[in-house]
Amino acid sequence: MKTFNYGEDELQALDLYQPKEWNGKTLVLIHGGGWWQGDKGKEKEVATGLATEGYQVAALNYRLATQAKNLFPTQDEDVEAAYTWLLKNIPDFKADNIAFIGGSTGGHLAAYLGLTKGRPFVSLSGLLDLKGFYENHKETIPKQLIIAPDLPSKKIDQAGANDSYYKWIIENLLASINDDSLEKASIFSKVLKRVDRACFATR
């Protein structure tokens, strides 16, 4: 595993895992953490396992939204910058052999990249509809939830809903809460537009 910087900030970094026998496929793996916590190191076990199966894997970090800094769309911009850096600097990274995967916030960002770049993606428990969630939880009191930064993703219990925390991360991510900002930060509407276009094309 080798670490590279794709930007000037120390968090604009990625870990590159190379398989012994490459299967010709590349995965961009994005960690979760509510846009404000987490680290690419959480994905070491998953990335190593995927590399063992023959995939080339890039596990990304991105700038975190903390203390009213690095708010949306910073994280979208960072994962897109990492993708561009990989295509430019790693010979085997080609636009036609890449897929994106992530859990929680990483799933949201994987969906963003997949829809933006027109490539396959897998979103594991990603919060895709920020606008819909916020509108349906107006009375919910937001509450921060701190998770150990080195806790592997597979050990984080995401089986149950934590509405208070989800509301907190939305408010922490956005500079202001209104229909426009919630819509822009939601991936759900982009997914629906892509599905609508696909359905129309097959009629």
XYZ file of N, CA and C in Angstrom:
609
model
N 0.838 -1.181 0.000
C 0.000 0.000 0.000
C 0.884 1.245 0.000
N 0.563 2.200 -0.872
C 1.283 3.463 -0.945
C 0.299 4.616 -0.757
N 0.762 5.678 -0.115
C -0.079 6.853 0.118
C 0.373 7.997 -0.772
N -0.590 8.678 -1.368
C -0.315 9.809 -2.248
C -1.197 10.989 -1.836
N -0.735 12.187 -2.125
C -1.538 13.392 -1.940
C -2.064 13.851 -3.294
N -3.357 14.113 -3.373
C -3.947 14.602 -4.612
C -4.262 16.094 -4.541
N -3.956 16.716 -3.391
C -4.173 18.147 -3.198
C -3.225 18.677 -2.149
N -3.341 19.945 -1.813
C -2.418 20.591 -0.891
C -2.758 20.343 0.576
N -4.023 20.136 0.890
C -4.416 19.867 2.267
C -3.985 18.457 2.669
N -3.598 18.283 3.938
C -3.129 16.970 4.385
C -4.205 15.895 4.290
N -5.476 16.295 4.338
C -6.562 15.328 4.204
C -6.851 14.957 2.756
N -6.289 15.671 1.822
C -6.475 15.338 0.415
C -5.439 14.286 0.035
N -5.689 13.078 0.520
C -4.748 11.967 0.352
C -5.509 10.696 0.033
N -4.790 9.713 -0.510
C -5.392 8.429 -0.831
C -4.371 7.321 -0.629
N -4.870 6.136 -0.315
C -4.046 4.935 -0.197
C -4.303 4.064 -1.426
N -3.231 3.640 -2.075
C -3.344 2.824 -3.270
C -2.908 1.400 -2.968
N -3.817 0.456 -3.186
C -3.568 -0.970 -2.960
C -3.460 -1.669 -4.315
N -2.311 -2.284 -4.566
C -2.083 -2.961 -5.836
C -2.144 -4.477 -5.647
N -2.912 -5.170 -6.477
C -3.000 -6.639 -6.379
C -1.755 -7.303 -6.967
N -1.497 -8.531 -6.557
C -0.389 -9.286 -7.154
C -0.708 -9.625 -8.602
N -1.948 -9.991 -8.856
C -2.382 -10.267 -10.221
C -3.631 -9.432 -10.496
N -3.459 -8.386 -11.263
C -4.545 -7.433 -11.515
C -5.573 -8.020 -12.470
N -6.843 -7.877 -12.133
C -7.920 -8.393 -12.979
C -8.410 -7.371 -14.002
N -7.728 -6.239 -14.047
C -8.088 -5.208 -15.019
C -9.157 -4.245 -14.531
N -9.613 -4.411 -13.276
C -10.667 -3.557 -12.721
C -10.135 -2.712 -11.561
N -10.683 -1.513 -11.444
C -10.253 -0.577 -10.412
C -11.447 -0.122 -9.576
N -11.267 -0.065 -8.279
C -12.312 0.398 -7.367
C -11.824 1.615 -6.593
N -12.654 2.628 -6.536
C -12.398 3.786 -5.680
C -13.270 3.615 -4.448
N -12.633 3.465 -3.293
C -13.304 3.141 -2.036
C -13.318 4.380 -1.140
N -14.499 4.772 -0.684
C -14.644 6.032 0.053
C -15.212 5.766 1.447
N -14.534 6.257 2.461
C -14.948 6.014 3.850
C -16.156 6.864 4.237
N -16.854 6.402 5.249
C -17.984 7.143 5.795
C -17.574 7.964 7.003
N -18.586 8.506 7.685
C -18.310 9.298 8.877
C -19.108 10.576 8.970
N -20.209 10.659 8.233
C -21.090 11.824 8.370
C -20.517 13.109 7.817
N -19.584 13.007 6.886
C -18.925 14.162 6.278
C -17.994 14.914 7.234
N -17.944 14.519 8.503
C -17.156 15.313 9.457
C -16.145 14.473 10.246
N -16.200 13.156 10.140
C -15.245 12.303 10.836
C -14.938 11.079 9.976
N -13.989 10.268 10.412
C -13.608 9.084 9.656
C -12.292 9.274 8.918
N -11.766 8.179 8.396
C -10.466 8.209 7.725
C -10.368 7.000 6.788
N -9.583 7.137 5.738
C -9.374 6.064 4.778
C -8.798 4.809 5.408
N -8.090 4.970 6.537
C -7.532 3.822 7.229
C -8.590 2.848 7.721
N -9.829 3.330 7.897
C -10.934 2.456 8.306
C -11.202 1.369 7.278
N -10.806 1.656 6.038
C -11.123 0.738 4.945
C -9.977 -0.204 4.613
N -8.943 -0.236 5.452
C -7.755 -1.037 5.139
C -8.087 -2.509 4.922
N -8.883 -3.073 5.825
C -9.210 -4.495 5.717
C -10.010 -4.784 4.450
N -10.982 -3.922 4.161
C -11.797 -4.104 2.958
C -10.942 -3.943 1.712
N -10.106 -2.901 1.690
C -9.263 -2.642 0.528
C -8.278 -3.784 0.289
N -7.701 -4.290 1.369
C -6.760 -5.405 1.250
C -7.455 -6.641 0.707
N -8.661 -6.901 1.184
C -9.425 -8.045 0.698
C -9.762 -7.925 -0.774
N -10.145 -6.730 -1.206
C -10.461 -6.516 -2.621
C -9.216 -6.667 -3.491
N -8.079 -6.177 -2.976
C -6.827 -6.325 -3.721
C -6.448 -7.802 -3.851
N -6.733 -8.567 -2.810
C -6.460 -10.011 -2.860
C -7.281 -10.684 -3.958
N -8.468 -10.116 -4.211
C -9.337 -10.664 -5.264
C -8.944 -10.162 -6.655
N -7.906 -9.333 -6.716
C -7.402 -8.886 -8.004
C -7.724 -7.461 -8.390
N -8.456 -6.740 -7.528
C -8.816 -5.363 -7.849
C -7.708 -4.394 -7.428
N -7.508 -3.371 -8.243
C -6.706 -2.231 -7.841
C -7.630 -1.288 -7.073
N -7.219 -0.864 -5.878
C -8.113 -0.101 -5.006
C -7.460 1.202 -4.567
N -8.207 2.278 -4.678
C -7.787 3.570 -4.132
C -8.764 3.951 -3.029
N -8.278 4.008 -1.785
C -9.111 4.415 -0.648
C -8.868 5.902 -0.386
N -9.940 6.685 -0.439
C -9.808 8.140 -0.409
C -10.059 8.752 0.956
N -9.312 9.807 1.244
C -9.659 10.769 2.282
C -10.214 12.011 1.601
N -10.884 12.838 2.370
C -11.386 14.112 1.880
C -11.455 15.062 3.064
N -11.483 16.347 2.776
C -11.555 17.335 3.855
C -12.878 17.189 4.600
N -12.791 17.278 5.918
C -13.948 17.035 6.772
C -14.621 18.337 7.179
N -15.940 18.285 7.281
C -16.726 19.461 7.669
C -16.701 19.596 9.193
N -15.855 20.471 9.698
C -15.738 20.682 11.136
C -15.618 22.164 11.441
N -16.258 22.574 12.521
C -16.191 23.952 13.001
C -16.511 24.956 11.895
N -17.559 24.667 11.165
C -18.057 25.542 10.092
C -17.063 25.716 8.949
N -16.116 24.799 8.817
C -15.169 24.826 7.706
C -15.390 23.594 6.822
N -14.976 23.699 5.583
C -15.084 22.590 4.629
C -16.520 22.087 4.498
N -17.450 23.018 4.416
C -18.849 22.649 4.278
C -19.130 22.196 2.840
N -20.332 21.641 2.642
C -20.745 21.220 1.308
C -20.579 22.362 0.315
N -20.030 22.120 -0.885
C -19.751 20.828 -1.515
C -18.275 20.401 -1.461
N -17.552 20.759 -0.412
C -16.125 20.448 -0.326
C -15.829 18.981 -0.581
N -16.595 18.090 0.036
C -16.321 16.656 -0.078
C -16.567 16.154 -1.509
N -17.614 16.662 -2.157
C -17.847 16.319 -3.562
C -16.657 16.753 -4.413
N -16.192 17.959 -4.168
C -15.064 18.490 -4.935
C -13.802 17.664 -4.707
N -13.599 17.209 -3.475
C -12.380 16.457 -3.162
C -12.368 15.079 -3.823
N -13.478 14.353 -3.739
C -13.466 13.014 -4.348
C -13.369 13.120 -5.869
N -13.922 14.176 -6.435
C -13.778 14.377 -7.875
C -12.341 14.746 -8.228
N -11.693 15.545 -7.376
C -10.284 15.894 -7.596
C -9.394 14.663 -7.472
N -9.708 13.783 -6.528
C -8.938 12.544 -6.372
C -9.087 11.668 -7.606
N -10.298 11.558 -8.113
C -10.556 10.785 -9.333
C -9.737 11.336 -10.506
N -9.739 12.644 -10.676
C -8.979 13.278 -11.755
C -7.488 13.034 -11.587
N -7.011 13.121 -10.339
C -5.588 12.894 -10.061
C -5.197 11.461 -10.414
N -6.032 10.510 -10.050
C -5.753 9.099 -10.335
C -5.652 8.845 -11.842
N -6.569 9.408 -12.602
C -6.536 9.220 -14.054
C -5.265 9.809 -14.657
N -4.800 10.894 -14.085
C -3.635 11.589 -14.631
C -2.315 10.959 -14.206
N -2.273 10.402 -12.983
C -1.000 10.008 -12.401
C -0.764 8.511 -12.245
N -1.822 7.703 -12.284
C -1.668 6.253 -12.134
C -2.013 5.604 -13.471
N -1.030 5.044 -14.163
C -1.238 4.559 -15.536
C -2.407 3.594 -15.713
N -2.621 2.704 -14.752
C -3.674 1.695 -14.911
C -5.074 2.206 -14.587
N -5.177 3.436 -14.100
C -6.496 4.012 -13.826
C -7.042 4.596 -15.128
N -8.047 3.953 -15.658
C -8.686 4.406 -16.884
C -10.170 4.642 -16.608
N -10.730 5.603 -17.303
C -12.126 5.962 -17.055
C -13.086 4.816 -17.311
N -12.689 3.870 -18.165
C -13.607 2.781 -18.507
C -13.417 1.521 -17.673
N -12.546 1.566 -16.641
C -12.399 0.361 -15.801
C -12.624 0.652 -14.326
N -13.221 1.808 -14.028
C -13.372 2.257 -12.643
C -14.825 2.140 -12.183
N -14.989 1.704 -10.936
C -16.280 1.757 -10.249
C -16.043 2.358 -8.869
N -17.097 2.888 -8.269
C -16.996 3.575 -6.974
C -17.815 2.836 -5.922
N -17.291 2.779 -4.711
C -17.986 2.085 -3.633
C -17.723 2.785 -2.304
N -18.721 2.798 -1.439
C -18.549 3.389 -0.122
C -19.744 3.107 0.759
N -19.558 3.294 2.052
C -20.637 3.109 3.014
C -20.965 4.401 3.715
N -22.237 4.583 4.052
C -22.695 5.781 4.750
C -22.361 7.012 3.902
N -21.656 7.987 4.457
C -21.281 9.154 3.658
C -20.452 8.748 2.452
N -19.616 7.734 2.621
C -18.849 7.224 1.491
C -19.741 6.712 0.384
N -20.892 6.146 0.754
C -21.859 5.693 -0.230
C -22.492 6.855 -0.976
N -22.759 7.924 -0.239
C -23.285 9.144 -0.852
C -22.285 9.687 -1.873
N -21.009 9.750 -1.475
C -19.977 10.283 -2.357
C -19.698 9.355 -3.531
N -19.797 8.037 -3.305
C -19.645 7.082 -4.401
C -20.761 7.268 -5.431
N -21.973 7.498 -4.943
C -23.097 7.742 -5.845
C -22.890 9.038 -6.617
N -22.390 10.048 -5.933
C -22.111 11.330 -6.605
C -21.119 11.128 -7.753
N -20.020 10.426 -7.481
C -19.020 10.190 -8.520
C -19.580 9.325 -9.648
N -20.300 8.279 -9.279
C -20.852 7.400 -10.293
C -21.790 8.119 -11.234
N -22.664 8.959 -10.681
C -23.619 9.691 -11.502
C -22.939 10.794 -12.301
N -21.916 11.403 -11.704
C -21.198 12.487 -12.378
C -20.338 11.969 -13.519
N -19.695 10.825 -13.284
C -18.750 10.289 -14.268
C -19.354 9.205 -15.160
N -20.590 8.825 -14.876
C -21.230 7.808 -15.701
C -20.628 6.428 -15.536
N -20.239 6.092 -14.299
C -19.626 4.806 -14.005
C -20.428 4.073 -12.938
N -20.270 2.737 -12.845
C -20.994 1.978 -11.818
C -20.601 2.416 -10.404
N -21.550 2.306 -9.494
C -21.252 2.622 -8.094
C -22.093 1.749 -7.181
N -21.596 1.563 -5.968
C -22.327 0.851 -4.919
C -22.364 1.750 -3.700
N -23.561 2.048 -3.230
C -23.739 2.874 -2.036
C -24.304 1.996 -0.928
N -23.502 1.766 0.100
C -23.919 0.952 1.234
C -24.415 1.868 2.347
N -25.702 1.893 2.566
C -26.363 2.691 3.617
C -26.090 4.181 3.499
N -25.906 4.658 2.277
C -25.680 6.090 2.098
C -26.955 6.896 2.314
N -26.840 8.046 2.971
C -27.969 8.951 3.161
C -28.082 9.798 1.893
N -28.956 9.385 0.978
C -29.016 10.001 -0.341
C -30.025 11.141 -0.437
N -31.054 11.103 0.382
C -32.126 12.101 0.278
C -32.103 13.017 1.504
N -31.175 13.938 1.535
C -31.058 14.848 2.674
C -32.293 15.733 2.801
N -32.799 16.192 1.677
C -33.967 17.070 1.706
C -35.182 16.345 2.265
N -35.442 15.153 1.757
C -36.597 14.394 2.228
C -36.478 14.038 3.691
N -35.271 13.623 4.112
C -35.075 13.285 5.514
C -35.342 14.496 6.405
N -34.781 15.641 6.034
C -34.914 16.830 6.881
C -36.379 17.276 6.966
N -37.079 17.229 5.857
C -38.477 17.640 5.854
C -39.338 16.716 6.714
N -38.954 15.445 6.815
C -39.734 14.472 7.589
C -39.313 14.393 9.053
N -38.325 15.186 9.454
C -37.833 15.142 10.838
C -37.662 16.546 11.409
N -38.654 17.379 11.145
C -38.578 18.764 11.611
C -38.576 18.878 13.129
N -39.205 17.939 13.810
C -39.287 17.997 15.264
C -38.146 17.231 15.950
N -37.332 16.548 15.179
C -36.232 15.765 15.758
C -35.139 16.682 16.277
N -34.667 16.407 17.472
C -33.589 17.205 18.063
C -32.250 16.641 17.600
N -31.421 17.447 16.932
C -30.139 16.938 16.429
C -29.169 16.598 17.558
N -28.399 15.541 17.368
C -27.435 15.107 18.377
C -26.202 14.520 17.705
N -25.043 15.010 18.093
C -23.783 14.531 17.532
C -23.448 13.133 18.047
N -22.859 12.316 17.185
C -22.436 10.968 17.550
C -20.982 10.797 17.137
N -20.113 10.592 18.117
C -18.685 10.460 17.838
C -18.305 8.992 17.782
N -17.636 8.607 16.694
C -17.170 7.233 16.492
C -15.652 7.252 16.436
N -15.012 6.292 17.077
C -13.554 6.230 17.084
C -13.027 6.245 15.647
N -12.080 7.131 15.341
C -11.629 7.290 13.955
C -10.971 6.054 13.360
N -10.441 5.172 14.209
C -9.766 3.984 13.694
C -10.643 2.738 13.733
N -11.929 2.908 14.028
C -12.843 1.764 14.072
C -13.158 1.303 12.657
N -12.865 0.049 12.325
C -13.158 -0.445 10.973
C -14.636 -0.303 10.630
N -14.910 0.006 9.380
C -16.293 0.252 8.963
C -17.214 -0.915 9.275
N -16.722 -2.144 9.120
C -17.595 -3.309 9.306
C -18.033 -3.480 10.763
N -17.347 -2.807 11.689
C -17.708 -2.919 13.099
C -18.650 -1.815 13.568
N -18.993 -0.905 12.672
C -19.926 0.164 13.022
C -21.344 -0.334 12.813
N -22.149 -0.276 13.845
C -23.520 -0.771 13.776
C -24.395 0.235 13.034
N -24.775 -0.112 11.815
C -25.635 0.757 11.032
C -26.992 0.107 10.778
N -27.301 -0.892 11.602
C -28.547 -1.617 11.388
C -29.765 -0.808 11.811
N -29.591 0.079 12.794
C -30.720 0.840 13.294
C -30.632 2.307 12.919
N -31.767 2.947 12.737
C -31.794 4.359 12.375
C -31.377 5.206 13.566
N -30.665 6.275 13.285
C -30.281 7.232 14.317
C -30.654 8.613 13.800
N -31.951 8.910 13.886
C -32.467 10.117 13.267
C -31.848 11.393 13.831
N -31.584 11.412 15.124
C -31.004 12.608 15.740
C -29.627 12.913 15.166
N -28.862 11.853 14.972
C -27.514 12.045 14.423
C -27.575 12.439 12.958
N -28.452 11.805 12.182
C -28.572 12.159 10.771
C -28.944 13.633 10.607
N -29.836 14.095 11.465
C -30.215 15.515 11.379
C -29.030 16.403 11.752
N -28.255 15.971 12.739
C -27.088 16.763 13.148
C -26.079 16.879 12.019
N -25.798 15.768 11.313
C -24.773 15.838 10.275
C -25.233 16.698 9.095
N -26.523 16.725 8.829
C -27.022 17.590 7.766
C -26.814 19.050 8.143
N -27.159 19.397 9.374
C -26.997 20.774 9.818
C -25.524 21.158 9.924
N -24.676 20.191 10.232
C -23.239 20.448 10.322
C -22.609 20.610 8.943
N -23.195 19.965 7.937
C -22.631 19.960 6.590
C -22.956 21.222 5.804
N -24.154 21.745 5.997
C -24.634 22.835 5.150
C -24.480 24.197 5.827
N -24.116 25.190 5.024
C -23.948 26.539 5.555
C -25.283 27.136 5.987
N -26.345 26.750 5.295
C -27.691 27.190 5.658
C -28.667 26.078 5.294
N -29.770 26.024 6.030
C -30.780 24.995 5.796
C -31.969 25.612 5.079
N -32.115 25.287 3.813
C -33.262 25.729 3.032
C -33.469 24.721 1.908
N -34.569 24.858 1.196
C -34.902 23.884 0.160
C -33.810 23.773 -0.890
N -33.230 24.900 -1.256
C -32.212 24.891 -2.307
C -30.950 24.154 -1.870
N -30.458 24.453 -0.672
C -29.235 23.803 -0.198
C -29.453 22.319 0.050
N -30.605 21.955 0.582
C -30.911 20.545 0.819
C -31.027 19.782 -0.496
N -31.622 20.413 -1.503
C -31.765 19.785 -2.806
C -30.396 19.559 -3.456
N -29.540 20.560 -3.394
C -28.220 20.447 -4.007
C -27.380 19.361 -3.341
N -27.558 19.166 -2.043
C -26.767 18.176 -1.314
C -27.344 16.767 -1.410
N -28.527 16.629 -1.979
C -29.182 15.329 -2.090
C -28.787 14.637 -3.393
N -28.476 13.364 -3.283
C -28.176 12.560 -4.461
C -29.454 11.936 -5.021
N -30.460 11.794 -4.177
C -31.680 11.091 -4.537
C -32.305 11.634 -5.814
N -32.385 12.958 -5.929
C -33.005 13.555 -7.110
C -32.186 13.259 -8.362
N -30.863 13.206 -8.214
C -30.000 12.888 -9.357
C -30.199 11.442 -9.796
N -30.394 10.553 -8.827
C -30.658 9.148 -9.151
C -31.975 9.027 -9.911
N -33.002 9.724 -9.428
C -34.305 9.663 -10.086
C -34.234 10.185 -11.515
N -33.481 11.260 -11.715
C -33.342 11.805 -13.066
C -32.659 10.808 -13.979
N -31.637 10.115 -13.464
C -30.934 9.126 -14.269
C -31.858 7.941 -14.599
N -32.657 7.509 -13.625
C -33.597 6.410 -13.858
C -34.645 6.822 -14.881
N -35.156 8.051 -14.746
C -36.161 8.529 -15.694
C -35.612 8.547 -17.113
N -34.366 9.012 -17.281
C -33.767 9.063 -18.606
C -33.576 7.658 -19.164
N -33.162 6.720 -18.290
C -32.934 5.347 -18.734
C -34.245 4.692 -19.154
N -35.300 4.916 -18.367
C -36.610 4.336 -18.697
C -37.141 4.914 -20.005
N -36.965 6.212 -20.176
C -37.444 6.870 -21.403
C -36.705 6.321 -22.615
N -35.402 6.061 -22.457
C -34.592 5.600 -23.576
C -34.963 4.185 -24.015
N -35.548 3.417 -23.102
C -35.873 2.013 -23.427
C -37.313 1.849 -23.907
N -38.076 2.914 -23.934
C -39.479 2.808 -24.359
C -39.581 2.677 -25.878
